[in-house]
XYZ file of C-alpha atoms in Angstrom:
610
model
C -13.007 32.793 46.973
C -9.737 32.886 44.999
C -7.020 30.260 45.278
C -4.746 32.839 46.928
C -7.303 33.365 49.742
C -7.219 29.617 50.369
C -3.515 29.702 51.264
C -2.860 29.186 54.984
C 0.332 29.360 56.978
C 1.266 26.259 58.951
C -0.026 27.842 62.175
C -3.368 28.761 60.564
C -3.606 25.291 59.036
C -3.022 23.502 62.345
C -5.571 25.741 64.062
C -8.272 24.884 61.534
C -7.550 21.175 61.242
C -10.074 19.058 63.022
C -8.689 16.713 65.711
C -9.305 12.990 65.644
C -12.963 12.011 66.042
C -14.181 12.541 69.623
C -17.397 13.301 71.479
C -17.410 17.021 70.800
C -16.565 16.620 67.141
C -19.308 13.977 66.807
C -21.871 16.343 68.353
C -20.913 18.988 65.804
C -21.216 16.456 62.972
C -24.706 15.522 64.190
C -26.009 19.095 64.439
C -24.259 20.251 61.246
C -21.879 22.751 62.832
C -18.634 20.873 62.216
C -16.036 22.830 60.256
C -12.648 21.456 59.311
C -10.066 21.124 56.566
C -10.540 17.879 54.670
C -8.129 18.023 51.708
C -5.146 20.220 50.933
C -1.783 20.578 49.184
C 1.372 21.402 51.094
C 3.422 23.945 49.149
C 7.191 24.093 48.823
C 7.413 27.126 51.153
C 5.580 25.292 53.958
C 2.190 26.967 53.425
C -0.989 25.018 52.655
C -3.385 25.271 49.696
C -6.849 24.302 50.974
C -8.949 22.303 48.493
C -11.958 21.216 50.550
C -13.530 21.814 53.928
C -15.896 19.548 55.854
C -18.792 21.971 55.378
C -18.421 21.896 51.570
C -20.798 19.734 49.561
C -17.987 18.672 47.217
C -14.688 17.348 48.551
C -11.829 17.448 46.060
C -8.676 15.404 46.568
C -5.313 16.529 45.140
C -3.983 14.709 42.069
C -1.315 12.998 44.179
C -4.009 11.072 46.090
C -5.429 9.313 43.023
C -3.972 6.641 40.797
C -2.358 7.613 37.502
C -5.442 6.230 35.732
C -7.827 8.544 37.619
C -9.730 11.332 35.880
C -10.297 14.725 37.536
C -13.883 13.697 38.317
C -12.594 10.559 40.075
C -10.944 12.785 42.687
C -14.205 14.428 43.786
C -16.778 13.321 46.365
C -20.178 14.934 45.774
C -22.567 15.010 48.752
C -24.896 17.563 47.153
C -27.122 14.909 45.590
C -28.233 13.652 49.039
C -31.418 15.659 49.622
C -32.043 14.757 53.282
C -29.955 16.912 55.652
C -29.397 14.227 58.310
C -28.465 11.636 55.712
C -25.954 14.028 54.166
C -24.390 14.596 57.594
C -24.149 10.837 58.187
C -22.571 10.273 54.778
C -19.962 12.971 55.458
C -19.204 11.554 58.899
C -18.726 8.030 57.554
C -16.485 9.126 54.677
C -14.511 11.537 56.876
C -13.767 8.706 59.316
C -12.728 6.507 56.397
C -10.334 9.231 55.203
C -8.829 9.437 58.688
C -8.307 5.661 58.540
C -6.395 6.022 55.258
C -8.969 4.648 52.806
C -7.989 5.252 49.164
C -9.939 7.803 47.117
C -11.517 5.199 44.805
C -12.750 3.246 47.847
C -14.114 6.457 49.415
C -16.138 7.033 46.249
C -17.467 3.488 46.417
C -18.490 3.897 50.059
C -20.332 7.126 49.212
C -22.027 5.535 46.189
C -23.390 2.673 48.305
C -24.551 5.039 51.030
C -26.406 7.097 48.416
C -28.069 3.960 47.031
C -29.274 2.990 50.483
C -30.513 6.490 51.347
C -32.387 6.718 48.043
C -34.115 3.415 48.791
C -35.040 4.702 52.262
C -36.452 7.971 50.895
C -38.615 6.074 48.428
C -40.491 4.544 51.388
C -42.000 6.902 53.980
C -42.399 4.057 56.477
C -38.762 3.052 56.200
C -37.600 6.648 56.516
C -39.639 6.973 59.719
C -38.262 3.779 61.276
C -34.617 4.483 60.367
C -31.921 1.818 60.488
C -33.276 -1.254 62.281
C -32.868 -4.991 61.856
C -36.284 -5.108 60.196
C -35.620 -2.339 57.653
C -32.148 -3.765 57.002
C -33.711 -7.120 56.181
C -36.092 -5.385 53.799
C -33.163 -3.644 52.100
C -31.321 -6.970 51.769
C -34.359 -8.463 50.014
C -34.458 -5.440 47.702
C -30.760 -5.704 46.798
C -31.082 -9.434 46.134
C -33.634 -8.641 43.412
C -31.337 -6.211 41.589
C -29.605 -7.085 38.347
C -26.752 -5.707 36.263
C -25.845 -5.986 32.613
C -22.474 -7.630 31.998
C -21.188 -8.387 28.528
C -24.641 -7.791 27.118
C -26.272 -10.267 29.509
C -28.573 -9.362 32.422
C -27.443 -11.133 35.602
C -28.074 -10.877 39.362
C -25.613 -8.698 41.231
C -22.360 -10.454 42.065
C -21.937 -11.463 45.747
C -19.068 -8.976 46.108
C -21.225 -6.106 44.807
C -24.047 -7.002 47.177
C -21.617 -7.308 50.074
C -20.388 -3.768 49.475
C -23.969 -2.490 49.412
C -24.695 -4.195 52.721
C -21.464 -2.906 54.258
C -22.895 0.604 53.883
C -25.425 -0.296 56.586
C -22.700 -1.709 58.804
C -20.695 1.515 58.316
C -23.705 3.560 59.382
C -24.092 1.522 62.552
C -20.364 1.636 63.293
C -19.858 5.385 62.854
C -23.344 6.921 63.191
C -24.919 5.089 66.119
C -25.342 8.461 67.881
C -27.486 9.865 65.037
C -31.277 9.627 65.522
C -31.652 7.653 62.289
C -29.627 4.668 63.548
C -31.738 2.566 65.929
C -30.058 -0.863 66.067
C -27.628 -3.215 64.360
C -28.635 -4.112 60.804
C -28.197 -7.866 61.456
C -27.089 -8.871 64.934
C -26.288 -12.510 64.185
C -25.174 -12.149 60.593
C -22.880 -10.062 58.371
C -22.831 -8.232 55.062
C -21.082 -11.208 53.434
C -23.649 -13.677 54.717
C -26.536 -11.455 53.619
C -24.975 -11.424 50.132
C -24.766 -15.221 50.090
C -20.976 -15.054 50.151
C -20.491 -17.965 52.535
C -19.527 -21.606 52.325
C -18.854 -22.866 48.826
C -19.853 -19.514 47.288
C -17.254 -17.695 49.368
C -14.636 -20.354 48.681
C -15.282 -20.130 44.952
C -15.119 -16.324 45.040
C -11.711 -16.501 46.696
C -10.193 -19.181 44.467
C -11.947 -19.039 41.114
C -10.657 -16.279 38.819
C -13.377 -13.832 37.776
C -11.357 -12.209 35.006
C -11.360 -13.998 31.637
C -8.169 -14.886 29.794
C -7.990 -13.293 26.356
C -8.467 -16.248 23.972
C -5.751 -17.111 21.459
C -7.984 -16.447 18.450
C -8.315 -12.838 19.680
C -4.898 -12.324 21.239
C -2.774 -13.525 18.325
C -4.399 -11.222 15.699
C -4.167 -8.354 18.209
C -0.469 -9.053 18.674
C 0.112 -9.155 14.933
C -1.807 -5.919 14.359
C -0.212 -3.938 17.201
C 3.309 -5.283 16.555
C 3.062 -3.993 12.980
C 2.585 -0.499 14.423
C 5.636 -0.790 16.657
C 7.654 -1.945 13.628
C 6.696 1.155 11.634
C 6.990 3.616 14.544
C 9.656 5.768 12.841
C 7.448 6.180 9.779
C 4.380 7.113 11.854
C 6.297 9.548 14.071
C 7.697 11.273 10.991
C 4.288 11.630 9.319
C 2.536 12.798 12.516
C -0.868 11.560 11.320
C -3.195 11.790 14.334
C -5.140 8.598 13.609
C -2.019 6.507 13.105
C -0.287 8.134 16.084
C -3.189 7.155 18.347
C -3.048 3.567 17.120
C 0.716 3.532 17.703
C 0.159 4.803 21.253
C -2.542 2.207 21.899
C -0.321 -0.544 20.472
C 2.499 0.405 22.844
C 0.134 0.335 25.829
C -1.168 -3.044 24.622
C 2.332 -4.560 24.714
C 3.154 -3.066 28.102
C -0.026 -4.541 29.578
C 0.528 -7.907 27.924
C 4.197 -8.522 28.719
C 4.551 -7.082 32.231
C 1.408 -7.938 34.203
C 0.974 -4.279 35.189
C -2.378 -2.732 35.975
C -3.471 0.134 33.741
C -2.688 2.831 36.325
C 0.803 1.373 36.686
C 1.378 1.569 32.922
C 0.103 5.160 32.894
C 2.524 5.961 35.711
C 5.666 5.090 33.691
C 8.079 7.931 33.030
C 10.598 8.391 30.232
C 13.527 5.997 30.390
C 12.250 4.482 33.643
C 13.863 1.086 33.182
C 17.170 -0.663 33.717
C 18.708 -3.901 32.480
C 20.266 -6.813 34.337
C 22.030 -9.860 32.905
C 21.914 -13.223 34.675
C 23.084 -16.508 33.151
C 23.512 -14.789 29.768
C 19.870 -13.652 29.826
C 19.048 -9.925 29.918
C 16.131 -8.876 32.093
C 14.612 -5.397 31.974
C 13.230 -3.798 35.139
C 10.555 -1.141 34.576
C 10.007 1.370 37.362
C 6.599 2.873 38.083
C 4.183 3.508 40.948
C 1.633 1.012 42.216
C -1.054 2.798 44.185
C -2.719 -0.472 45.143
C 0.065 -2.382 46.886
C 2.991 -0.005 47.229
C 3.767 3.402 48.612
C 6.276 4.847 46.194
C 8.100 3.165 43.337
C 8.158 -0.513 42.465
C 9.589 -2.589 39.606
C 8.295 -5.061 37.054
C 10.403 -7.427 34.967
C 9.773 -7.199 31.233
C 11.098 -8.343 27.841
C 12.821 -6.074 25.332
C 9.591 -5.228 23.478
C 8.266 -3.479 26.594
C 11.224 -1.098 26.705
C 10.758 -0.471 22.968
C 7.166 0.555 23.705
C 8.330 2.912 26.479
C 10.796 4.619 24.152
C 8.158 5.066 21.434
C 5.655 6.519 23.906
C 8.337 8.897 25.145
C 8.867 10.190 21.611
C 5.120 10.452 20.994
C 4.574 12.535 24.128
C 7.576 14.881 23.668
C 5.492 17.777 22.195
C 2.944 17.422 24.998
C 5.703 17.470 27.599
C 7.016 20.713 26.101
C 3.555 22.301 26.378
C 3.218 20.973 29.942
C 6.446 22.700 30.985
C 5.210 25.974 29.500
C 1.834 25.647 31.252
C 3.592 24.817 34.528
C 5.636 28.018 34.375
C 2.464 30.042 33.792
C 0.670 28.374 36.715
C 3.596 29.031 39.046
C 3.824 32.667 37.918
C 0.125 33.246 38.629
C 0.231 31.397 41.990
C -2.240 28.807 40.713
C -0.960 26.187 43.149
C -3.654 23.610 42.385
C -2.836 23.604 38.664
C 0.901 23.645 39.338
C 0.532 20.635 41.629
C -1.499 18.770 38.999
C 1.082 19.417 36.265
C 4.008 18.497 38.506
C 2.328 15.151 39.238
C 2.175 14.159 35.547
C 5.363 15.788 34.256
C 7.742 13.354 32.552
C 5.134 10.624 32.024
C 4.961 8.806 28.679
C 1.150 8.670 28.468
C 0.315 12.363 28.250
C -2.757 13.556 26.404
C -4.895 16.632 25.721
C -8.327 17.272 27.197
C -10.414 18.993 24.479
C -13.289 19.636 26.910
C -10.929 21.522 29.242
C -9.288 23.894 26.806
C -6.805 21.277 25.524
C -4.989 21.269 28.858
C -2.278 18.623 29.181
C -3.408 15.685 31.239
C -2.660 12.016 31.728
C -4.594 9.415 29.788
C -7.384 7.982 31.918
C -7.748 4.276 32.553
C -11.413 4.597 31.619
C -10.518 5.970 28.174
C -8.123 3.094 27.539
C -10.475 0.372 28.788
C -13.810 1.648 27.461
C -12.703 3.131 24.135
C -9.163 2.515 22.947
C -8.797 -1.224 23.676
C -12.228 -2.074 22.181
C -11.160 -0.035 19.132
C -8.179 -2.392 18.681
C -10.608 -5.313 18.606
C -12.628 -3.551 15.908
C -9.452 -3.261 13.852
C -9.111 -7.052 13.789
C -12.889 -7.477 13.338
C -13.375 -9.143 16.715
C -16.335 -8.633 19.054
C -14.317 -9.610 22.139
C -14.988 -7.200 25.024
C -11.335 -6.325 25.667
C -10.443 -4.393 28.828
C -7.244 -3.558 30.678
C -7.749 -5.866 33.668
C -7.872 -8.936 31.394
C -4.199 -8.522 30.533
C -2.949 -9.245 34.045
C -4.450 -12.731 34.200
C -3.626 -13.394 30.538
C -0.022 -12.458 31.306
C 0.050 -14.800 34.299
C -1.500 -17.625 32.259
C 0.967 -17.296 29.378
C 3.941 -16.848 31.690
C 3.076 -19.997 33.642
C 2.499 -21.986 30.453
C 5.856 -20.748 29.207
C 7.604 -21.830 32.394
C 5.829 -25.207 32.234
C 7.201 -25.683 28.728
C 3.808 -25.640 27.037
C 3.515 -25.008 23.292
C 1.985 -21.540 23.112
C 2.056 -18.708 20.628
C 4.040 -15.644 21.780
C 6.473 -17.940 23.566
C 9.385 -15.749 22.455
C 7.931 -12.842 24.415
C 7.393 -14.972 27.510
C 10.594 -16.998 27.460
C 12.038 -14.567 30.016
C 9.680 -16.199 32.529
C 12.242 -18.795 33.523
C 12.970 -20.254 36.944
C 15.563 -17.489 37.277
C 12.945 -14.809 36.725
C 10.565 -16.399 39.208
C 13.366 -16.359 41.744
C 13.988 -12.667 41.043
C 10.372 -11.903 41.925
C 10.435 -14.094 45.005
C 13.472 -12.479 46.602
C 13.415 -8.842 45.456
C 11.291 -6.639 47.716
C 11.180 -3.879 45.073
C 9.287 -6.118 42.653
C 5.498 -6.384 42.662
C 4.735 -9.025 45.298
C 1.064 -9.186 44.367
C 1.951 -10.009 40.763
C 4.130 -12.862 42.032
C 1.151 -14.113 44.055
C -1.018 -13.858 40.934
C 1.485 -15.996 39.051
C 1.576 -18.586 41.817
C -2.229 -18.670 41.901
C -2.407 -19.104 38.121
C 0.274 -21.787 38.251
C -1.706 -23.658 40.893
C -4.878 -23.467 38.776
C -3.098 -24.705 35.625
C -1.295 -27.499 37.446
C -4.551 -28.541 39.127
C -6.307 -28.625 35.744
C -3.513 -30.751 34.242
C -3.476 -33.233 37.110
C -7.258 -33.510 37.275
C -7.272 -34.378 33.567
C -4.997 -37.336 34.282
C -7.627 -38.895 36.532
C -10.468 -38.608 34.004
C -11.297 -41.970 32.443
C -11.533 -40.596 28.908
C -8.146 -38.813 29.066
C -5.361 -40.893 27.495
C -1.986 -40.744 29.252
C 1.149 -42.825 29.018
C 4.540 -42.999 30.703
C 6.241 -44.877 33.519
C 5.098 -46.203 36.881
C 3.361 -42.970 37.906
C 1.196 -42.954 34.775
C 0.315 -46.623 35.245
C -0.591 -46.035 38.896
C -2.888 -43.130 38.006
C -4.686 -45.222 35.381
C -5.248 -47.957 37.970
C -6.496 -45.552 40.633
C -8.983 -43.743 38.370
C -10.746 -47.035 37.599
C -10.862 -48.256 41.213
C -14.505 -48.043 42.189
C -13.858 -49.173 45.766
C -11.296 -46.442 46.275
C -13.774 -43.842 45.051
C -16.236 -45.085 47.673
C -13.614 -44.612 50.395
C -13.186 -40.932 49.489
C -16.905 -40.388 48.949
C -16.646 -39.113 45.375
C -14.392 -39.159 42.337
C -13.662 -35.441 42.795
C -12.598 -35.921 46.430
C -10.346 -38.813 45.462
C -8.686 -36.790 42.689
C -8.106 -33.857 45.020
C -6.515 -36.101 47.639
C -4.092 -37.661 45.175
C -3.189 -34.627 43.068
C -2.315 -32.481 46.075
C 0.789 -34.578 46.720
C 2.003 -34.885 43.103
C 4.712 -32.398 42.078
C 4.774 -31.432 38.407
C 7.539 -30.079 36.204
C 7.774 -29.844 32.435
C 10.529 -31.639 30.532
C 9.279 -30.407 27.150
C 7.984 -33.715 25.801
C 6.131 -34.686 28.971
C 5.774 -34.133 32.700
C 8.118 -35.171 35.496
C 6.581 -35.884 38.895
C 9.913 -36.395 40.662
C 10.566 -33.613 43.154
C 14.309 -34.375 43.092
C 14.825 -32.694 39.694
C 15.102 -35.883 37.621
C 16.761 -34.980 34.306
C 16.516 -38.202 32.325
C 14.354 -36.515 29.652
C 12.349 -39.687 28.982
C 8.890 -39.154 30.491
C 7.470 -41.897 28.255
C 9.486 -44.532 30.114
C 10.839 -42.945 33.320
C 9.077 -44.167 36.464
C 8.164 -40.559 37.322
C 7.128 -39.543 33.803
C 3.712 -38.784 32.331
C 2.825 -37.822 28.758
C -0.630 -36.496 27.843
C -2.252 -34.994 24.744
C -0.741 -31.601 25.480
C 2.556 -33.054 24.277
C 1.198 -34.651 21.098
C 2.574 -31.836 18.843
C 6.082 -32.555 20.119
C 5.833 -36.275 19.473
C 4.236 -35.735 16.068
C 7.064 -33.377 15.174
C 9.648 -35.946 16.243
C 7.914 -38.582 14.139
C 8.162 -36.295 11.097
C 11.863 -35.817 11.816
C 12.507 -39.542 11.999
C 10.542 -40.223 8.804
C 12.482 -37.452 7.014
C 15.794 -38.994 8.117
C 14.615 -42.443 7.061
C 14.092 -41.172 3.505
C 17.802 -40.287 3.334
C 18.698 -43.988 3.325
C 21.769 -45.994 4.309
C 24.052 -44.156 1.873
C 23.554 -40.883 3.743
C 23.308 -41.833 7.433
C 24.645 -45.397 7.498
C 23.324 -48.609 9.018
C 23.745 -47.356 12.586
C 21.891 -44.168 11.701
C 19.006 -46.098 10.170
C 18.816 -48.301 13.276
C 18.641 -45.254 15.548
C 15.970 -43.706 13.333
C 13.809 -46.833 13.492
C 14.240 -46.937 17.259
C 13.161 -43.297 17.489
C 10.166 -43.955 15.256
C 9.055 -46.877 17.410
C 9.249 -44.649 20.484
C 7.116 -41.932 18.849
C 4.619 -44.454 17.482
C 4.224 -46.079 20.885
C 3.504 -42.763 22.622
C 1.139 -41.443 19.951
C -0.760 -44.745 19.855
C -1.134 -44.642 23.649
C -2.513 -41.111 23.325
C -5.221 -42.354 20.977
C -3.842 -41.358 17.557
C -4.144 -43.494 14.428
C -0.412 -43.633 13.786
C -0.610 -45.620 10.538
C -2.996 -43.083 9.021
C -0.754 -40.283 10.302
C 2.357 -41.852 8.726
C 0.543 -42.406 5.438
C -0.484 -38.731 5.304
C 3.041 -37.578 6.180
C 4.618 -39.806 3.496
C 2.138 -38.586 0.907
C 2.827 -34.935 1.646
C 6.594 -35.442 1.659
C 6.411 -37.302 -1.683
C 4.518 -34.374 -3.189
C 6.949 -31.866 -1.677
C 4.264 -30.281 0.505
C 4.773 -28.689 3.900
C 3.475 -30.739 6.797
C 0.878 -28.240 7.977
C 0.021 -28.216 11.630
C 3.212 -30.101 12.528
C 5.831 -28.347 14.593
C 9.239 -29.989 14.378
C 10.868 -30.096 17.783
C 14.492 -30.974 18.438
C 15.025 -33.311 21.366
């Protein structure tokens, strides 16, 4: 059947569309006589291009229904591999109901995958196939799933609770939608649930909800990656002029790297960016850039992300890289429209103007959008190879890494890349909190990461082997953490720490922490009643000590008696703090003096102005 024969007028379309699920429709689904339009494209003239019908074994969604990271194969649901006729009918009925409820394409595919896994297990046992879905056979399936393993990062591990839960939900879906089919006899677990069967209850469930599963890219991997990819952005003009394919691909990958790192976008959101899709805004003499793209996960339509200048540089470079592909796309689009190939025209219209265009060699070099799978499974790992790292880099790691660095930046922590994250000020946080067009889920991710970091910092304070110093708050914490009777009252050291830390606000003042929720600005956490200094701030205090010792070498003739007195006072302050933090200050001073006398740089010391 040609694509032209699949064009229906609006009246024909409405006549062939299946109504909402009802008794008659269910009977047809059970006996295999149900016919209906499942997926389609509405054309500009009001007609409809039909892509899939209920009776087809393969349902194909239009490009507009997938994320920008989706491949063509990700838009298809294949029921042909289910050999049993009744099972195939049940799978179609479940998925069709899910489509009617608005479930995203990727989730539809996951539902079908888990149904297939269950049906395959059933067909491997004649007894189970005879009994159908019962509490007994469901229990047997749960035991089977709990023995399964998966290979993650080269290590064989039991299935994660979330994965098992999804497998068990397939049985609950069958009972919910297919109770009228002969195969479904009774509830899979009357007094339980898919989550409970997967062990996702109590502390396990709590940990799954609060403990991040995605690793943060470590500094010893991230910093070399930044140096390598930034070098490509710096020589973009040279690469674009030479048009070397290998270097052009690395330039493209480097741009995507920086967009992922400095915005907190997901990969499909990066792939959805179009040429020039950003604007600037200046607040308090700081320029913020707002990048516009589509988030299929949390938004319908366009949303914005705040980014530093380097992100807009990457967008402009990608736009120049993809210009020849855009020209070919426009030519192909004209041909598709002329030949009434509405499916191809729709696909090309969906990706036109995007900065991450590519060619598909296996499909006649047609213009397509880069797939998220290609970036995550091939291109990002290739960047790690370039810096000789075996880190298993993937796109989803950037979002949490971004949140971690941004929060550290806002907390005033000493981190590499701080110039790229300095835009994450209180002002920027406020922009995210009060602008409905900005990605709310990213803001929640930042708040979650901030909570985790603050909790880690405060828990460290209560550990006996963690040196801290400061004013009354620091002294009180040191007293509490050694109070054995108080620990007994709370039942455990961990419970005591949790009770106390929950009520302590925390704010960075650069050289320490302030626990005053009234915005104390004295800048002296080593002596202020609300101040705390821990080893995280040691580089600052070491740097200040170097400064004071450098000034002291100038002598009275250069800075005067008053200057020398102030220097000695500053040195005493630094020495007191560093000693309290467990450093051998005399040995440190001796090493500093020796290096200064020999004219050497003080390696590992960052000089910080107070």
